[in-house]
Amino acid sequence: MNKKLAYPIVLTLAVFMVVARVQPVRAQEEISLSPPQVEIAKKTYAEQLDVYRVKEQRFMVSREQYKQVQTLASLEEVVKASKEVQTARIDTLLTYFKVLQLTMNELKGAELTKKTVQLERIQATLTELDVARNRIANSNDRIALDNASAAYESRNEAYVSAAYGALTLIRIAHTQTATDQLGLLSAQVFDTITAASPEASVLAEKQRGYDELARTITQIKDFIRQAFTRSEGFDQYLFTAASYAQITDILNSAYAKLKLGENFVKELAK
Amino acid sequence: MKSEDQTQFMEDQLLWQQEAAAPMMVSKPTAELPITEKKKPSIKTFVLVGAAVFGSLIILLMMLMGVGRNGLQLIPEPSPSPSPTLINQTEFDKAFKRLQNDIKNADATVNDIPFPPVNPTLYIVTQE
């Protein structure tokens, strides 16, 4: 074959293969980390939170002592305690956001675009916290450490917002996954019943049960939609624990219906 | 002494009277070179190359349009099958256990990873 012809044909095939590989976007492809990693990260987080609490207590005592005695020795002590507690605070948050990142990576039942937005916010927060940690490491006096603390305080709201934004998506996605599973299982059960050709009266009873189950699933989907709409209504950069609580209130109703559906499908299968 | 390429006066005159013609003398190295005609790309080649490039663009465009239309949304795993298969008791037990686990995860009252209860105001000297 003429070389001049071969290049465009090879190029065409290469483009086709690359695009064909990129095209199927599946939740499964997002999963790259196994569940134990989340559990390990959670354990590390719990340990770091304990360390933080101890350091915070020590700092409070040192600060109180410095306020009372006002000596250079006590100042030296409180400066050291401040550096330690601020480092522990950042380390705790770093591990916390890594837990959220791992959880989000494994999350099923969420829209990819929303998931990507939350993952980007988490990554940005992790980067910011790394910078803050370096700043504390380079701070060695009262003024520098108090400035580092002021910088943290000014960003605390943003960190809370990033966390609760992600937690909200996690909650909604879990409800969605359970609803999908309920729908799938109830349809499978009903199809199996129908295929067994039971008596007309039995089939009618099962049909009524299946219809009720379908209505329950529709109600759950409505609650999920409401939760989504409510979460979209909040300013994504001012998401707080209170905003999260409002979403979970709606999802609690969905959860109650899921429990009902669980019983229905069990009854239907009898 | 007369060299090969020297021209005498009469010869010059005759040369001027003659019509212009291609040079008769060809230097030896050039004469020995094989005469190769520079081939121009044929129309067929242009058509095939053009078709290949156009085809690539069309495929790329179609793929991009497909992604745009689907909005890059996550497909839940497992995606509910439009025609559910029949299941036996063992399969039901397994699927029901999974459902129970999924429902347990959907309990919104349980949040095992709330934002860490850290103190945002850790100042040595209280800020005014």
Short mmCIF file of C-alpha atoms in Angstrom, two decimals:
data_model
loop_
_atom_site.label_atom_id
_atom_site.label_comp_id
_atom_site.label_asym_id
_atom_site.label_seq_id
_atom_site.Cartn_x
_atom_site.Cartn_y
_atom_site.Cartn_z
CA MET A 1 0.00 0.00 0.00
CA ASN A 2 1.14 3.52 -0.73
CA LYS A 3 2.70 5.09 2.36
CA LYS A 4 0.82 8.31 1.76
CA LEU A 5 -2.41 6.42 2.03
CA ALA A 6 -1.34 4.34 5.00
CA TYR A 7 -0.76 7.34 7.34
CA PRO A 8 -4.26 8.82 7.17
CA ILE A 9 -5.85 5.39 7.51
CA VAL A 10 -3.75 4.54 10.55
CA LEU A 11 -4.56 8.00 11.95
CA THR A 12 -8.26 7.42 11.41
CA LEU A 13 -8.12 4.08 13.18
CA ALA A 14 -6.09 5.55 16.05
CA VAL A 15 -8.57 8.41 16.53
CA PHE A 16 -11.46 5.95 16.45
CA MET A 17 -9.84 3.65 19.00
CA VAL A 18 -8.97 6.50 21.37
CA VAL A 19 -12.45 8.01 21.19
CA ALA A 20 -14.13 4.61 21.49
CA ARG A 21 -12.12 3.92 24.64
CA VAL A 22 -12.96 7.29 26.17
CA GLN A 23 -16.67 7.16 25.31
CA PRO A 24 -18.15 4.76 27.88
CA VAL A 25 -18.25 6.64 31.16
CA ARG A 26 -19.17 4.23 33.88
CA ALA A 27 -19.28 4.50 37.64
CA GLN A 28 -17.21 1.38 37.84
CA GLU A 29 -14.27 3.12 36.15
CA GLU A 30 -14.19 5.70 38.91
CA ILE A 31 -13.60 3.07 41.50
CA SER A 32 -9.89 2.68 41.91
CA LEU A 33 -9.57 2.20 45.65
CA SER A 34 -10.77 -0.72 47.70
CA PRO A 35 -13.03 -0.22 50.76
CA PRO A 36 -10.38 -1.12 53.36
CA GLN A 37 -8.47 2.04 52.41
CA VAL A 38 -11.41 4.14 53.57
CA GLU A 39 -11.53 2.20 56.82
CA ILE A 40 -7.78 2.66 57.35
CA ALA A 41 -8.14 6.39 56.67
CA LYS A 42 -11.09 6.62 59.09
CA LYS A 43 -9.04 4.91 61.79
CA THR A 44 -6.12 7.29 61.20
CA TYR A 45 -8.55 10.22 61.34
CA ALA A 46 -9.96 9.06 64.68
CA GLU A 47 -6.44 8.73 66.09
CA GLN A 48 -5.45 12.18 64.85
CA LEU A 49 -8.57 13.72 66.33
CA ASP A 50 -7.60 12.20 69.69
CA VAL A 51 -4.08 13.64 69.35
CA TYR A 52 -5.58 17.03 68.48
CA ARG A 53 -7.79 16.98 71.59
CA VAL A 54 -4.80 16.27 73.84
CA LYS A 55 -2.76 19.06 72.19
CA GLU A 56 -5.66 21.48 72.43
CA GLN A 57 -5.99 20.78 76.13
CA ARG A 58 -2.26 21.32 76.61
CA PHE A 59 -2.42 24.58 74.67
CA MET A 60 -5.31 25.88 76.77
CA VAL A 61 -3.39 25.18 79.96
CA SER A 62 -0.21 26.83 78.60
CA ARG A 63 -2.14 29.86 77.42
CA GLU A 64 -3.82 30.27 80.79
CA GLN A 65 -0.46 29.98 82.51
CA TYR A 66 1.09 32.61 80.22
CA LYS A 67 -1.81 34.99 80.85
CA GLN A 68 -1.30 34.68 84.58
CA VAL A 69 2.50 34.71 84.97
CA GLN A 70 3.49 36.67 81.80
CA THR A 71 7.06 35.38 81.72
CA LEU A 72 9.28 34.65 78.74
CA ALA A 73 9.48 31.02 79.84
CA SER A 74 5.68 30.69 79.83
CA LEU A 75 5.55 32.50 76.49
CA GLU A 76 8.04 30.01 75.09
CA GLU A 77 5.85 27.21 76.40
CA VAL A 78 2.65 28.57 74.88
CA VAL A 79 4.35 29.25 71.53
CA LYS A 80 5.46 25.62 71.40
CA ALA A 81 1.97 24.42 72.38
CA SER A 82 0.37 26.68 69.77
CA LYS A 83 2.56 25.29 67.01
CA GLU A 84 1.75 21.73 68.06
CA VAL A 85 -2.01 22.22 68.32
CA GLN A 86 -2.25 24.08 65.02
CA THR A 87 -0.26 21.35 63.27
CA ALA A 88 -2.49 18.69 64.84
CA ARG A 89 -5.59 20.61 63.71
CA ILE A 90 -4.36 20.75 60.11
CA ASP A 91 -3.31 17.08 60.17
CA THR A 92 -6.76 16.09 61.45
CA LEU A 93 -8.43 18.05 58.66
CA LEU A 94 -6.08 16.67 56.02
CA THR A 95 -6.94 13.10 57.01
CA TYR A 96 -10.63 13.99 57.28
CA PHE A 97 -10.72 15.33 53.73
CA LYS A 98 -8.79 12.30 52.51
CA VAL A 99 -11.51 10.11 54.05
CA LEU A 100 -14.11 12.16 52.19
CA GLN A 101 -12.10 11.88 48.98
CA LEU A 102 -11.87 8.09 49.26
CA THR A 103 -15.57 7.84 50.11
CA MET A 104 -16.46 10.00 47.11
CA ASN A 105 -14.25 7.95 44.81
CA GLU A 106 -16.15 4.81 45.75
CA LEU A 107 -19.54 6.47 45.66
CA LYS A 108 -22.21 4.95 43.43
CA GLY A 109 -25.55 6.45 42.49
CA ALA A 110 -24.34 10.03 42.10
CA GLU A 111 -24.23 12.12 38.95
CA LEU A 112 -20.67 12.27 37.67
CA THR A 113 -20.74 16.04 37.13
CA LYS A 114 -21.83 16.68 40.74
CA LYS A 115 -19.33 14.17 42.00
CA THR A 116 -16.55 15.84 40.01
CA VAL A 117 -17.43 19.25 41.44
CA GLN A 118 -17.26 17.93 45.00
CA LEU A 119 -14.01 16.06 44.35
CA GLU A 120 -12.45 19.22 42.93
CA ARG A 121 -13.47 21.18 46.03
CA ILE A 122 -11.99 18.49 48.26
CA GLN A 123 -8.75 18.53 46.27
CA ALA A 124 -8.57 22.33 46.47
CA THR A 125 -9.12 22.15 50.23
CA LEU A 126 -6.38 19.53 50.62
CA THR A 127 -3.96 21.73 48.68
CA GLU A 128 -4.88 24.76 50.79
CA LEU A 129 -4.41 22.80 54.01
CA ASP A 130 -0.98 21.66 52.86
CA VAL A 131 0.02 25.29 52.36
CA ALA A 132 -1.36 26.17 55.80
CA ARG A 133 0.64 23.33 57.34
CA ASN A 134 3.87 24.64 55.81
CA ARG A 135 3.08 28.11 57.08
CA ILE A 136 2.70 26.80 60.63
CA ALA A 137 5.94 24.82 60.29
CA ASN A 138 7.75 28.04 59.38
CA SER A 139 6.16 30.08 62.19
CA ASN A 140 8.26 30.31 65.33
CA ASP A 141 6.96 33.21 67.37
CA ARG A 142 3.73 34.39 68.92
CA ILE A 143 2.90 36.88 66.18
CA ALA A 144 3.51 34.47 63.30
CA LEU A 145 1.54 31.68 64.99
CA ASP A 146 -1.39 33.96 65.80
CA ASN A 147 -1.36 35.15 62.18
CA ALA A 148 -1.45 31.51 61.02
CA SER A 149 -4.37 30.93 63.37
CA ALA A 150 -6.18 33.98 61.97
CA ALA A 151 -5.62 32.66 58.44
CA TYR A 152 -7.16 29.35 59.48
CA GLU A 153 -10.17 30.99 61.11
CA SER A 154 -10.87 33.01 57.96
CA ARG A 155 -11.02 29.77 55.93
CA ASN A 156 -12.81 27.53 58.45
CA GLU A 157 -16.23 28.28 56.93
CA ALA A 158 -14.99 27.25 53.48
CA TYR A 159 -13.68 23.95 54.87
CA VAL A 160 -17.01 23.25 56.61
CA SER A 161 -18.85 24.07 53.39
CA ALA A 162 -16.68 21.72 51.31
CA ALA A 163 -17.23 18.93 53.84
CA TYR A 164 -21.01 19.26 54.11
CA GLY A 165 -21.41 19.69 50.36
CA ALA A 166 -19.69 16.34 49.87
CA LEU A 167 -21.59 14.70 52.74
CA THR A 168 -24.91 15.81 51.25
CA LEU A 169 -24.06 14.22 47.91
CA ILE A 170 -22.95 11.04 49.69
CA ARG A 171 -26.30 10.85 51.56
CA ILE A 172 -28.38 11.40 48.42
CA ALA A 173 -26.31 8.88 46.43
CA HIS A 174 -26.73 6.21 49.11
CA THR A 175 -30.50 6.70 49.06
CA GLN A 176 -30.48 6.51 45.25
CA THR A 177 -28.46 3.27 45.28
CA ALA A 178 -30.83 1.61 47.76
CA THR A 179 -33.83 2.74 45.70
CA ASP A 180 -32.31 1.29 42.52
CA GLN A 181 -31.65 -2.00 44.26
CA LEU A 182 -35.21 -2.09 45.65
CA GLY A 183 -36.66 -1.46 42.18
CA LEU A 184 -34.49 -4.12 40.59
CA LEU A 185 -35.20 -6.78 43.20
CA SER A 186 -38.96 -6.16 43.31
CA ALA A 187 -39.18 -6.47 39.50
CA GLN A 188 -37.16 -9.68 39.57
CA VAL A 189 -39.39 -11.15 42.30
CA PHE A 190 -42.57 -10.24 40.48
CA ASP A 191 -41.29 -11.65 37.17
CA THR A 192 -40.40 -14.90 38.91
CA ILE A 193 -43.89 -15.09 40.41
CA THR A 194 -45.54 -14.43 37.05
CA ALA A 195 -43.34 -17.02 35.32
CA ALA A 196 -44.45 -19.65 37.86
CA SER A 197 -48.08 -19.18 36.64
CA PRO A 198 -49.81 -19.16 40.04
CA GLU A 199 -53.59 -19.23 40.55
CA ALA A 200 -55.43 -16.13 39.40
CA SER A 201 -56.30 -15.05 42.95
CA VAL A 202 -52.69 -15.42 44.09
CA LEU A 203 -51.41 -13.54 41.06
CA ALA A 204 -53.92 -10.73 41.65
CA GLU A 205 -52.77 -10.44 45.26
CA LYS A 206 -49.11 -10.35 44.19
CA GLN A 207 -49.95 -7.77 41.53
CA ARG A 208 -51.52 -5.52 44.18
CA GLY A 209 -48.44 -5.95 46.37
CA TYR A 210 -46.14 -5.17 43.47
CA ASP A 211 -48.17 -2.08 42.56
CA GLU A 212 -47.96 -0.84 46.15
CA LEU A 213 -44.23 -1.40 46.09
CA ALA A 214 -43.95 0.55 42.83
CA ARG A 215 -45.88 3.44 44.41
CA THR A 216 -43.52 3.37 47.39
CA ILE A 217 -40.51 3.57 45.05
CA THR A 218 -42.09 6.53 43.26
CA GLN A 219 -42.51 8.29 46.62
CA ILE A 220 -38.86 7.63 47.50
CA LYS A 221 -37.78 9.07 44.16
CA ASP A 222 -39.85 12.16 44.91
CA PHE A 223 -38.03 12.61 48.22
CA ILE A 224 -34.68 12.23 46.48
CA ARG A 225 -35.71 14.87 43.95
CA GLN A 226 -36.78 17.20 46.76
CA ALA A 227 -33.45 16.69 48.52
CA PHE A 228 -31.59 17.49 45.30
CA THR A 229 -33.65 20.62 44.70
CA ARG A 230 -33.09 21.79 48.26
CA SER A 231 -29.35 21.19 48.05
CA GLU A 232 -29.18 23.09 44.75
CA GLY A 233 -30.93 26.01 46.45
CA PHE A 234 -28.11 26.51 48.94
CA ASP A 235 -25.08 28.58 48.15
CA GLN A 236 -22.51 25.84 47.58
CA TYR A 237 -19.83 27.93 49.28
CA LEU A 238 -21.93 28.56 52.38
CA PHE A 239 -23.04 25.01 53.02
CA THR A 240 -23.23 24.38 56.75
CA ALA A 241 -24.16 21.63 59.17
CA ALA A 242 -27.62 23.25 59.33
CA SER A 243 -28.02 23.02 55.51
CA TYR A 244 -26.98 19.38 55.70
CA ALA A 245 -29.56 18.77 58.45
CA GLN A 246 -32.32 20.14 56.22
CA ILE A 247 -31.38 17.68 53.48
CA THR A 248 -31.18 14.75 55.87
CA ASP A 249 -34.67 15.62 57.18
CA ILE A 250 -36.04 15.00 53.68
CA LEU A 251 -33.90 11.90 53.22
CA ASN A 252 -35.17 10.50 56.52
CA SER A 253 -38.63 10.30 54.94
CA ALA A 254 -37.08 8.46 51.98
CA TYR A 255 -35.34 6.11 54.41
CA ALA A 256 -38.64 5.31 56.17
CA LYS A 257 -40.15 4.43 52.79
CA LEU A 258 -37.11 2.30 51.93
CA LYS A 259 -37.63 0.29 55.13
CA LEU A 260 -41.26 -0.15 54.14
CA GLY A 261 -40.20 -1.28 50.67
CA GLU A 262 -37.77 -3.75 52.20
CA ASN A 263 -40.64 -5.38 54.11
CA PHE A 264 -42.89 -5.33 51.04
CA VAL A 265 -40.38 -7.08 48.83
CA LYS A 266 -39.77 -9.70 51.49
CA GLU A 267 -43.53 -10.34 51.74
CA LEU A 268 -43.86 -10.40 47.98
CA ALA A 269 -41.19 -13.10 47.72
CA LYS A 270 -42.97 -15.43 50.14
CA MET B 1 44.81 27.01 -28.13
CA LYS B 2 41.22 26.23 -28.69
CA SER B 3 39.25 24.49 -26.08
CA GLU B 4 36.12 22.48 -26.65
CA ASP B 5 33.76 25.14 -25.46
CA GLN B 6 35.42 28.06 -27.21
CA THR B 7 33.46 29.55 -30.14
CA GLN B 8 34.95 31.27 -33.10
CA PHE B 9 33.57 34.48 -34.63
CA MET B 10 31.84 32.78 -37.60
CA GLU B 11 30.36 30.18 -35.47
CA ASP B 12 29.04 32.95 -33.22
CA GLN B 13 27.43 34.65 -36.16
CA LEU B 14 25.76 31.46 -37.27
CA LEU B 15 24.62 30.82 -33.79
CA TRP B 16 22.86 34.20 -33.65
CA GLN B 17 21.11 33.50 -36.94
CA GLN B 18 19.79 30.21 -35.71
CA GLU B 19 16.60 29.91 -33.74
CA ALA B 20 16.91 29.43 -30.04
CA ALA B 21 17.28 25.81 -29.15
CA ALA B 22 17.96 23.78 -26.08
CA PRO B 23 21.64 23.70 -25.12
CA MET B 24 23.44 20.91 -26.85
CA MET B 25 26.21 20.63 -24.34
CA VAL B 26 25.29 18.92 -21.15
CA SER B 27 27.82 18.68 -18.42
CA LYS B 28 28.96 15.14 -17.84
CA PRO B 29 27.80 14.59 -14.27
CA THR B 30 24.32 15.86 -15.07
CA ALA B 31 24.14 13.76 -18.17
CA GLU B 32 24.97 10.68 -16.24
CA LEU B 33 22.21 11.25 -13.69
CA PRO B 34 19.09 9.21 -14.29
CA ILE B 35 16.29 11.40 -15.42
CA THR B 36 13.46 11.07 -12.90
CA GLU B 37 10.26 12.85 -13.49
CA LYS B 38 8.90 14.47 -10.30
CA LYS B 39 5.54 12.86 -9.77
CA LYS B 40 2.68 15.06 -8.75
CA PRO B 41 0.20 13.53 -6.24
CA SER B 42 -2.65 12.13 -8.20
CA ILE B 43 -6.23 13.26 -7.70
CA LYS B 44 -6.99 9.78 -6.37
CA THR B 45 -4.49 10.30 -3.52
CA PHE B 46 -5.99 13.67 -2.70
CA VAL B 47 -9.48 12.17 -2.62
CA LEU B 48 -8.44 9.27 -0.36
CA VAL B 49 -6.47 11.46 2.06
CA GLY B 50 -9.32 13.94 2.17
CA ALA B 51 -11.83 11.19 2.79
CA ALA B 52 -9.72 9.75 5.62
CA VAL B 53 -9.33 13.13 7.36
CA PHE B 54 -13.00 13.94 6.83
CA GLY B 55 -13.95 10.52 8.22
CA SER B 56 -11.82 11.11 11.34
CA LEU B 57 -13.47 14.45 11.92
CA ILE B 58 -16.96 13.01 11.48
CA ILE B 59 -16.23 10.17 13.94
CA LEU B 60 -14.79 12.62 16.46
CA LEU B 61 -17.76 14.94 16.06
CA MET B 62 -20.24 12.09 16.49
CA MET B 63 -18.47 10.88 19.62
CA LEU B 64 -18.39 14.37 21.10
CA MET B 65 -22.07 14.88 20.31
CA GLY B 66 -22.86 11.59 22.00
CA VAL B 67 -20.98 12.65 25.13
CA GLY B 68 -22.71 16.03 25.06
CA ARG B 69 -26.15 14.50 24.71
CA ASN B 70 -25.60 12.02 27.51
CA GLY B 71 -24.18 14.82 29.66
CA LEU B 72 -21.37 12.64 31.05
CA GLN B 73 -23.64 11.31 33.73
CA LEU B 74 -22.80 8.51 36.04
CA ILE B 75 -24.53 5.24 35.35
CA PRO B 76 -25.36 3.65 38.68
CA GLU B 77 -23.96 0.20 39.25
CA PRO B 78 -25.78 -2.05 38.87
CA SER B 79 -27.99 -0.28 36.37
CA PRO B 80 -31.50 -1.67 36.61
CA SER B 81 -32.16 -4.07 33.76
CA PRO B 82 -35.23 -3.28 31.65
CA SER B 83 -36.18 -6.96 31.59
CA PRO B 84 -35.38 -8.47 34.97
CA THR B 85 -34.24 -12.03 35.04
CA LEU B 86 -35.92 -14.71 37.11
CA ILE B 87 -34.25 -15.50 40.40
CA ASN B 88 -34.14 -18.52 42.66
CA GLN B 89 -34.20 -18.51 46.48
CA THR B 90 -30.40 -18.35 46.86
CA GLU B 91 -30.13 -15.43 44.46
CA PHE B 92 -33.00 -13.69 46.21
CA ASP B 93 -31.34 -14.13 49.62
CA LYS B 94 -28.11 -12.67 48.26
CA ALA B 95 -29.87 -9.74 46.57
CA PHE B 96 -32.03 -9.11 49.65
CA LYS B 97 -28.96 -9.00 51.86
CA ARG B 98 -27.43 -6.47 49.52
CA LEU B 99 -30.65 -4.43 49.61
CA GLN B 100 -30.60 -4.45 53.43
CA ASN B 101 -27.01 -3.23 53.38
CA ASP B 102 -27.83 -0.48 50.87
CA ILE B 103 -30.80 0.64 52.97
CA LYS B 104 -28.61 0.66 56.07
CA ASN B 105 -26.17 2.97 54.25
CA ALA B 106 -29.09 5.19 53.26
CA ASP B 107 -29.94 5.96 56.89
CA ALA B 108 -29.47 9.72 56.87
CA THR B 109 -29.43 9.97 60.65
CA VAL B 110 -26.10 8.16 60.72
CA ASN B 111 -23.13 10.33 59.84
CA ASP B 112 -19.91 8.67 60.91
CA ILE B 113 -17.77 11.41 59.37
CA PRO B 114 -19.11 14.79 60.50
CA PHE B 115 -16.81 17.80 60.19
CA PRO B 116 -14.08 17.48 62.86
CA PRO B 117 -14.92 19.31 66.09
CA VAL B 118 -11.79 21.46 65.98
CA ASN B 119 -11.46 24.87 67.58
CA PRO B 120 -11.20 27.52 64.84
CA THR B 121 -9.87 30.16 67.27
CA LEU B 122 -6.57 29.00 68.71
CA TYR B 123 -4.89 32.31 69.53
CA ILE B 124 -2.16 32.85 72.08
CA VAL B 125 -3.38 36.38 72.63
CA THR B 126 -7.12 36.83 72.22
CA GLN B 127 -7.87 38.71 68.98
CA GLU B 128 -9.89 41.90 69.24
#
